[in-house]
Backbone as a ProteinNet text record, in pm:
[ID]
protein_1_A
[PRIMARY]
MEDPPADSDQGPVVQVAEIRWPLTALPLRLLEWKVKPGTLVNVDSVLALCAPISQDKGAETARLPEKKVKADRAGVVKELCCQLGQVIPPG
[TERTIARY]
4584.3	4700.3	4692	4805.1	4812.9	4872.4	4825	4884.9	5023.8	5117.6	5250	5239.9	5330.5	5323.2	5332.5	5254.2	5258.5	5350.8	5419.7	5506.7	5421.5	5412.1	5338	5391.3	5359.1	5403.5	5319.1	5204.8	5113.4	5133.7	5235.2	5260	5194.9	5216.8	5165.7	5014.2	4955.2	4812.6	4798.4	4717	4701.8	4558.2	4543.9	4412	4420.9	4336.5	4338.1	4230.9	4268.2	4173.7	4184	4070.9	4068.4	4057.3	4117.8	4103.8	3984.3	3888.8	3768.2	3749.3	3693.7	3663.4	3517.4	3483	3345.2	3243	3125.8	3019.2	2974.5	2989	2944.2	3048.5	3165.7	3274.9	3262.7	3342.1	3350.1	3436	3415.6	3507.4	3648.7	3749.2	3888.5	3962.1	4056.6	4147.4	4282	4333.4	4460.3	4575	4650.1	4761.5	4896.3	4914.7	5046	5033.9	5096.7	5109.4	5229.1	5217.2	5327.3	5384.1	5325.3	5369.2	5378.5	5435.1	5439.6	5413.6	5382.2	5361.1	5482.5	5453.7	5559.6	5595.4	5542.2	5572.1	5503.1	5577.4	5522.2	5468.1	5340.7	5279.7	5226.8	5219.7	5162.5	5029.6	4954.9	4831.7	4868.7	4790.8	4808.5	4923.6	4986.2	5084.2	5010.8	5071.2	5010	5030.6	4918.9	4923.2	4924.4	4846.9	4833.6	4790.8	4816.7	4765.3	4659.3	4545.5	4433.7	4376.4	4311.1	4243	4093.5	4017.1	3871.4	3816.2	3714.1	3649.4	3513.5	3496.6	3371.7	3260.7	3141.1	3024.7	2953.3	2992.1	2930.9	2988	2899.2	2944.2	3024.3	2991.2	3062.4	3191.6	3221.5	3339.8	3464.1	3453.8	3569.4	3686.5	3658	3766.2	3829.4	3753	3805.9	3867.2	3994.5	4063.1	4051.1	4005	3992.9	4129.3	4156.8	4287.2	4303.6	4428.1	4457.7	4427	4389.3	4359.9	4468.6	4511.4	4603.8	4520.8	4533.3	4465.5	4560.7	4513.7	4599	4551.5	4644.8	4614	4536.4	4433.4	4357	4405.1	4506.8	4564.6	4707.7	4784.5	4921.4	4918.6	5015.6	5023.2	5122.4	5111.4	5197.3	5108.7	5146	5069.6	5086.9	4975.8	4979.4	4972.4	4883.7	4858.6	4807.4	4844.9	4790.5	4686.2	4561.6	4451.1	4403.7	4461.5	4421	4542.6	4517.9	4623.4	4626.8	4743.2	4753.7	4658.1	4588.1	4491.3	4351.7	4337.5	4207.5	4116.2	3987.3	3887.5	3832.5	3835.8	3791.5	3659.5	3549.8	3420.8	3415.7	3331	3315	3270.4	3311.9	3273	3381.8
16348.8	16270.9	16231.7	16214.6	16164.3	16025.1	15938	15805.6	15819.5	15729.8	15735.7	15716.8	15775.8	15764	15618.9	15585.7	15452.1	15457	15347.7	15341.3	15319.5	15420.8	15407.5	15510.4	15490	15581.6	15708.3	15707.7	15821.5	15915.1	15896.8	15982.1	15925.3	15991	15938.7	15950	15852.5	15855.1	15920.7	16024.8	16098	16086	16047.4	16039.9	16117.6	16215.7	16298.1	16247.8	16232.6	16187.5	16279.4	16324	16405	16313.3	16355.3	16282.7	16343.6	16260.8	16309.4	16236.6	16307.4	16253.2	16209.6	16092.4	16041.7	16141.9	16144.9	16237	16211.9	16088.9	16054.6	16087.8	16134.6	16162.5	16303.4	16329	16462	16553.3	16684.9	16776.6	16757.9	16790.1	16774.4	16907.2	16927.2	17041.9	16987.5	17042.5	16997.2	17042.6	16946	16976.1	16975.9	16880.2	16865.2	16787.7	16838.4	16763.3	16670.9	16547.9	16452.2	16435.8	16505.8	16500.2	16642.3	16654.2	16782.4	16753.5	16855.1	16830.3	16760.7	16658.9	16582.3	16454.5	16437.1	16317.5	16196	16087.7	15960.6	15887.3	15846.7	15776.8	15641.2	15550.9	15418.8	15411.4	15304.7	15281.9	15278.3	15345.1	15354.8	15445.1	15519.1	15619.5	15727.9	15776.4	15883	16014.8	16083.5	16211	16329.2	16316.7	16428.6	16378.8	16462.6	16439.5	16545	16500.7	16590.4	16563.2	16663.2	16648.4	16656.8	16553.6	16560.8	16671.9	16739.3	16845.4	16793.9	16775.2	16721.5	16824.9	16777.9	16865.7	16878.4	16795.6	16800.1	16917.3	16995.9	17113.5	17075.4	16963.5	16921.5	16848.8	16825.8	16747	16833.1	16963.5	17050	17013.6	16963.7	16928.6	16794.9	16707.3	16576.9	16589.1	16559.2	16568.6	16435.3	16441.7	16321.8	16287.9	16159.4	16121.7	16174.5	16203.9	16250.8	16140.9	16183.5	16090.7	16103.2	15989.3	15986.8	15972.9	16067.7	16059.5	15986.8	15873	15787	15784.5	15756.3	15744.7	15616.5	15625.9	15506.4	15447.5	15511.8	15461.7	15514.3	15450.9	15496.8	15609.5	15697.4	15805.7	15911.6	16027.4	16141.4	16255.6	16318	16431.5	16548.4	16600.8	16711.9	16846.1	16856	16984.8	16961.7	17050.1	17049.9	17160.9	17123.8	17219.1	17279.8	17241.5	17293.9	17350.5	17451.4	17514.8	17454.9	17457.9	17411.7	17491.9	17422.5	17487	17496.8	17472.7	17482.3	17369.6	17400.8	17299.7	17243.2	17110.3	17040.9	16972.1	17014.6	16950	16812.1	16722.5	16591.7	16608.6	16515.1	16517.3	16573.4
-3333.7	-3368.7	-3514.4	-3573.8	-3710.1	-3705	-3793.7	-3804.2	-3864	-3825	-3886.7	-4037.4	-4114.3	-4259.5	-4305.3	-4404.4	-4464.1	-4584.6	-4612.1	-4728.9	-4853.1	-4937.8	-5063	-5161.2	-5286.3	-5390.2	-5394.2	-5327.3	-5331.2	-5212.9	-5133.5	-5018.4	-4894	-4780.5	-4654.7	-4644.7	-4579.4	-4549.7	-4413.3	-4402.8	-4278.1	-4230.6	-4106.2	-4044.1	-3913.8	-3895.3	-3775.7	-3680.5	-3553.4	-3451.6	-3330.9	-3280.3	-3159.4	-3038.9	-2928.5	-2803	-2731.2	-2694.8	-2627.4	-2495.5	-2398.8	-2267.5	-2267.9	-2208.8	-2213.4	-2158.5	-2219.5	-2177.2	-2034.1	-1985.8	-1850.6	-1744.6	-1783.7	-1690.3	-1632	-1528.2	-1468.3	-1556.2	-1547.7	-1615.8	-1559.3	-1638.7	-1597.2	-1607.3	-1514.9	-1525	-1572.2	-1682.4	-1738.2	-1648.7	-1595.4	-1506.1	-1577.4	-1668.5	-1731.9	-1862.5	-1966.1	-2090.8	-2077.9	-2121.9	-2123.8	-2264.8	-2361.3	-2500.6	-2554.9	-2673	-2743.5	-2890.5	-2970.3	-3112.7	-3174.1	-3254	-3317.5	-3243.2	-3120.9	-3042.6	-3103.2	-3120.1	-3166	-3044.1	-3047.7	-2934.6	-2978.7	-2883.9	-2904.3	-2831.3	-2852.5	-2777.2	-2629.2	-2546.5	-2401	-2357.9	-2449.4	-2408	-2329.9	-2221.3	-2142.4	-2216.1	-2242.9	-2313.9	-2217.9	-2108.2	-2015.6	-1878.5	-1776.8	-1642.3	-1615.4	-1562	-1535.8	-1397.5	-1340.7	-1212.9	-1237.1	-1196.2	-1209.1	-1120	-1167.7	-1091	-1047.6	-917.1	-864.2	-875.4	-907.5	-916.6	-782.3	-683.8	-550.6	-473.1	-410.6	-336.8	-212.9	-149.5	-29.2	-58.3	-183.3	-219.2	-241.2	-216.4	-239.4	-149.9	-29.4	61.1	23.9	-40.5	-81.1	-219.9	-229.3	-358.7	-431.6	-555	-636.9	-696.5	-719.1	-776.4	-918.6	-953.5	-1089.1	-1190.4	-1309.6	-1419.1	-1524.8	-1576.8	-1689.6	-1816.2	-1905.3	-2034.3	-2128.5	-2182.5	-2264.8	-2409.6	-2498.8	-2641.4	-2667.3	-2750.4	-2786.8	-2919.1	-2979.3	-3104.2	-3116.2	-3199.7	-3225	-3327.1	-3319.6	-3416.4	-3373.6	-3435.7	-3406.7	-3358.9	-3247.6	-3195.6	-3291.5	-3339.1	-3434.2	-3362.3	-3260.9	-3196.7	-3055.4	-2961.9	-2826.5	-2822	-2803.6	-2818.5	-2687	-2574.4	-2443.7	-2371.7	-2289.4	-2211	-2070.7	-2007	-1869.3	-1781.7	-1692.1	-1604.1	-1662.4	-1791.4	-1857.1	-1811.3	-1790.8	-1757.2	-1887.5	-1896.9	-2017.6	-1987.2	-2049.9	-2024.3	-2089.5	-2038	-2102.6	-2247.7	-2331.7	-2472.6	-2554.8
[MASK]
+++++++++++++++++++++++++++++++++++++++++++++++++++++++++++++++++++++++++++++++++++++++++++

């Protein structure tokens, strides 16, 4: 995401931030993007819906609840770096 442009004579200040999933979390499968490039987001805006992938072999029958990936800062979405269905490892 990029921060919204600041009013200054030197042009906009741009800060790029990647969205990362905690290292202690389960891998996620991307189900749906809720944003697109150019979307202005606020803190806690939902960016994507994902399904956690359990590492337990017996847990295949139990479906884990979907996770909402939310923005931790306000800004503008610059790029979507994952495809639908892609498994996203922690980190």
